[in-house]
mmCIF file of C-alpha atoms and ligand atoms in Angstrom:
data_model
loop_
_atom_site.group_PDB
_atom_site.id
_atom_site.type_symbol
_atom_site.label_atom_id
_atom_site.label_comp_id
_atom_site.label_asym_id
_atom_site.label_seq_id
_atom_site.Cartn_x
_atom_site.Cartn_y
_atom_site.Cartn_z
ATOM 1 C CA MET A 6 0.961 -0.324 -7.131
ATOM 2 C CA ASP A 7 -2.456 -0.621 -8.493
ATOM 3 C CA ASN A 8 -4.111 1.757 -5.990
ATOM 4 C CA CYS A 9 -1.411 4.350 -5.495
ATOM 5 C CA ILE A 10 -2.468 7.801 -6.592
ATOM 6 C CA PHE A 11 0.975 8.955 -7.608
ATOM 7 C CA CYS A 12 1.580 5.768 -9.510
ATOM 8 C CA LYS A 13 -1.572 6.504 -11.348
ATOM 9 C CA ILE A 14 -0.345 9.896 -12.088
ATOM 10 C CA ALA A 15 2.984 8.468 -13.218
ATOM 11 C CA ARG A 16 1.208 6.117 -15.510
ATOM 12 C CA GLY A 17 -0.959 9.028 -16.946
ATOM 13 C CA GLU A 18 -4.234 7.217 -15.650
ATOM 14 C CA ILE A 19 -5.336 10.326 -13.657
ATOM 15 C CA PRO A 20 -4.657 13.870 -14.832
ATOM 16 C CA ALA A 21 -2.035 16.274 -13.336
ATOM 17 C CA ARG A 22 -0.359 19.285 -14.585
ATOM 18 C CA LYS A 23 2.926 17.610 -15.380
ATOM 19 C CA ILE A 24 5.969 19.781 -15.658
ATOM 20 C CA LEU A 25 8.528 17.222 -16.213
ATOM 21 C CA GLU A 26 8.757 13.524 -17.206
ATOM 22 C CA ASP A 27 11.633 11.297 -17.968
ATOM 23 C CA ASP A 28 12.388 7.531 -17.589
ATOM 24 C CA ASP A 29 12.815 7.693 -13.888
ATOM 25 C CA MET A 30 10.740 10.571 -12.519
ATOM 26 C CA VAL A 31 7.718 12.963 -12.983
ATOM 27 C CA ALA A 32 7.224 16.332 -11.594
ATOM 28 C CA PHE A 33 3.639 17.882 -11.317
ATOM 29 C CA SER A 34 1.752 20.589 -9.573
ATOM 30 C CA ASP A 35 0.299 19.886 -6.151
ATOM 31 C CA ILE A 36 -3.478 19.808 -6.325
ATOM 32 C CA HIS A 37 -3.781 21.945 -3.106
ATOM 33 C CA PRO A 38 -0.860 24.445 -3.324
ATOM 34 C CA HIS A 39 0.503 25.886 -0.008
ATOM 35 C CA ALA A 40 2.415 28.562 -1.986
ATOM 36 C CA PRO A 41 2.256 30.271 -5.475
ATOM 37 C CA VAL A 42 4.681 27.603 -6.695
ATOM 38 C CA HIS A 43 4.135 24.188 -5.336
ATOM 39 C CA PHE A 44 4.945 20.929 -7.191
ATOM 40 C CA LEU A 45 5.987 17.443 -6.371
ATOM 41 C CA ILE A 46 8.924 15.462 -7.686
ATOM 42 C CA ILE A 47 8.270 11.692 -7.688
ATOM 43 C CA PRO A 48 10.076 8.568 -8.810
ATOM 44 C CA LYS A 49 7.985 6.523 -11.364
ATOM 45 C CA ARG A 50 8.947 3.468 -9.384
ATOM 46 C CA HIS A 51 6.689 2.945 -6.339
ATOM 47 C CA ILE A 52 8.773 3.820 -3.304
ATOM 48 C CA GLU A 53 6.729 4.342 -0.186
ATOM 49 C CA SER A 54 8.749 6.797 1.513
ATOM 50 C CA LEU A 55 12.264 8.153 2.268
ATOM 51 C CA ALA A 56 12.367 5.681 5.081
ATOM 52 C CA ASN A 57 12.336 2.911 2.516
ATOM 53 C CA CYS A 58 15.517 4.167 0.718
ATOM 54 C CA ASP A 59 19.149 3.589 1.204
ATOM 55 C CA GLU A 60 22.427 4.154 -0.484
ATOM 56 C CA SER A 61 21.394 2.057 -3.507
ATOM 57 C CA ASP A 62 18.899 4.904 -4.294
ATOM 58 C CA ALA A 63 21.427 7.686 -4.191
ATOM 59 C CA ALA A 64 21.477 8.210 -7.866
ATOM 60 C CA LEU A 65 17.635 8.426 -8.165
ATOM 61 C CA LEU A 66 17.344 10.704 -5.144
ATOM 62 C CA GLY A 67 20.059 12.775 -6.237
ATOM 63 C CA ARG A 68 18.584 13.351 -9.647
ATOM 64 C CA MET A 69 15.038 14.233 -8.174
ATOM 65 C CA LEU A 70 16.715 16.905 -5.975
ATOM 66 C CA ALA A 71 19.044 18.043 -8.788
ATOM 67 C CA VAL A 72 16.137 19.037 -11.094
ATOM 68 C CA ALA A 73 14.458 21.093 -8.445
ATOM 69 C CA PRO A 74 16.279 24.445 -9.113
ATOM 70 C CA ARG A 75 15.602 24.540 -12.854
ATOM 71 C CA LEU A 76 11.953 23.604 -12.402
ATOM 72 C CA ALA A 77 11.579 26.123 -9.523
ATOM 73 C CA ARG A 78 12.970 28.859 -11.862
ATOM 74 C CA GLU A 79 10.842 27.783 -14.632
ATOM 75 C CA GLN A 80 7.733 27.807 -12.469
ATOM 76 C CA GLY A 81 8.256 31.240 -11.124
ATOM 77 C CA SER A 82 10.386 30.904 -8.053
ATOM 78 C CA PRO A 83 13.773 32.437 -9.195
ATOM 79 C CA ASP A 84 15.296 33.572 -5.943
ATOM 80 C CA GLY A 85 14.979 30.360 -3.979
ATOM 81 C CA PHE A 86 12.436 27.826 -2.771
ATOM 82 C CA ARG A 87 11.901 25.273 0.123
ATOM 83 C CA THR A 88 12.061 21.545 -0.261
ATOM 84 C CA ILE A 89 10.146 19.187 2.032
ATOM 85 C CA ILE A 90 10.055 15.489 2.315
ATOM 86 C CA ASN A 91 7.484 14.247 4.705
ATOM 87 C CA THR A 92 8.307 10.783 5.882
ATOM 88 C CA GLY A 93 6.037 8.358 7.587
ATOM 89 C CA ARG A 94 3.743 8.857 10.519
ATOM 90 C CA VAL A 95 6.042 11.193 12.563
ATOM 91 C CA GLY A 96 6.599 13.225 9.280
ATOM 92 C CA ARG A 97 2.933 13.395 8.756
ATOM 93 C CA GLN A 98 3.229 11.807 5.238
ATOM 94 C CA GLU A 99 -0.131 11.583 3.645
ATOM 95 C CA VAL A 100 0.575 9.919 0.266
ATOM 96 C CA TYR A 101 2.705 6.912 0.527
ATOM 97 C CA HIS A 102 4.667 7.187 -2.563
ATOM 98 C CA LEU A 103 7.967 9.107 -2.113
ATOM 99 C CA HIS A 104 7.721 12.743 -3.080
ATOM 100 C CA ILE A 105 9.804 15.954 -2.797
ATOM 101 C CA HIS A 106 7.695 19.213 -2.301
ATOM 102 C CA VAL A 107 9.095 22.101 -3.894
ATOM 103 C CA LEU A 108 7.469 25.378 -2.475
ATOM 104 C CA GLY A 109 8.155 29.011 -3.660
ATOM 105 C CA GLY A 110 7.168 31.942 -5.562
ATOM 106 C CA PRO A 111 8.237 35.334 -6.487
ATOM 107 C CA GLU A 112 8.112 36.405 -2.790
ATOM 108 C CA PRO A 113 9.375 34.766 0.469
ATOM 109 C CA ILE A 114 7.122 32.059 2.030
ATOM 110 C CA PRO A 115 5.374 33.687 5.054
ATOM 111 C CA GLY A 116 5.570 32.287 8.425
ATOM 112 C CA PRO A 117 8.033 30.092 10.303
ATOM 113 C CA MET A 118 9.453 26.909 8.818
ATOM 114 C CA VAL A 119 7.245 24.862 10.933
ATOM 115 C CA GLY A 120 4.170 25.703 13.213
ATOM 116 C CA ARG A 121 4.381 25.374 17.024
HETATM 117 P P1 5GP B 16 2.349 14.582 2.007
HETATM 118 O O1 5GP B 16 1.553 15.074 3.124
HETATM 119 O O2 5GP B 16 2.122 13.046 1.761
HETATM 120 O O3 5GP B 16 3.739 15.030 2.054
HETATM 121 O O4 5GP B 16 1.724 15.362 0.712
HETATM 122 C C1 5GP B 16 1.006 14.871 -0.287
HETATM 123 C C2 5GP B 16 0.530 15.933 -1.230
HETATM 124 O O5 5GP B 16 -0.095 15.434 -2.416
HETATM 125 C C3 5GP B 16 -0.386 17.078 -0.597
HETATM 126 O O6 5GP B 16 0.290 18.279 -0.713
HETATM 127 C C4 5GP B 16 -1.489 16.895 -1.582
HETATM 128 O O7 5GP B 16 -2.131 18.116 -1.899
HETATM 129 C C5 5GP B 16 -0.961 16.287 -2.777
HETATM 130 N N1 5GP B 16 -1.965 15.425 -3.530
HETATM 131 C C6 5GP B 16 -2.665 14.475 -3.026
HETATM 132 N N2 5GP B 16 -3.517 13.884 -4.021
HETATM 133 C C7 5GP B 16 -3.187 14.494 -5.172
HETATM 134 C C8 5GP B 16 -3.539 14.343 -6.574
HETATM 135 O O8 5GP B 16 -4.415 13.543 -6.787
HETATM 136 N N3 5GP B 16 -3.069 15.163 -7.412
HETATM 137 C C9 5GP B 16 -2.163 16.132 -7.084
HETATM 138 N N4 5GP B 16 -1.584 16.767 -8.134
HETATM 139 N N5 5GP B 16 -1.548 16.258 -5.905
HETATM 140 C C10 5GP B 16 -2.184 15.451 -4.864
HETATM 141 ZN ZN1 ZN B 17 3.052 4.531 -6.033
#
């Protein structure tokens, strides 16, 4: 996708603080972090959102989730973290390239899981 910001990050066309890259996925720090540790895990292939996935994407989705614990530890969140996938209009997704948010830090994330 020519105009997708996360495709551009995956291709190295715009800078990001990448913390992992392999054939299928990239992880990089969120530009506006909501916690001391906040990074995103994306597939290199342009997939708009989780709403566009099905069982045929299970291996890719599984790998994206499975690297989160190691990356969270390496980034300074050794005692747990929060994973968020915002999906579509109702999920208030802003960037329409599938991404898993990983939020954490040395201390618990303040506040409730969602605002009221
Ligand atoms: P969403 O609301 O779609 O789940 O989250 C999109 C996230 O992407 C936001 O947390 C936002 O800060 C992050 N983001 C948007 N543009 C950029 C960018 O150019 N670089 C990086 N590193 N993060 C971005
Ligand atoms: Zn994309």
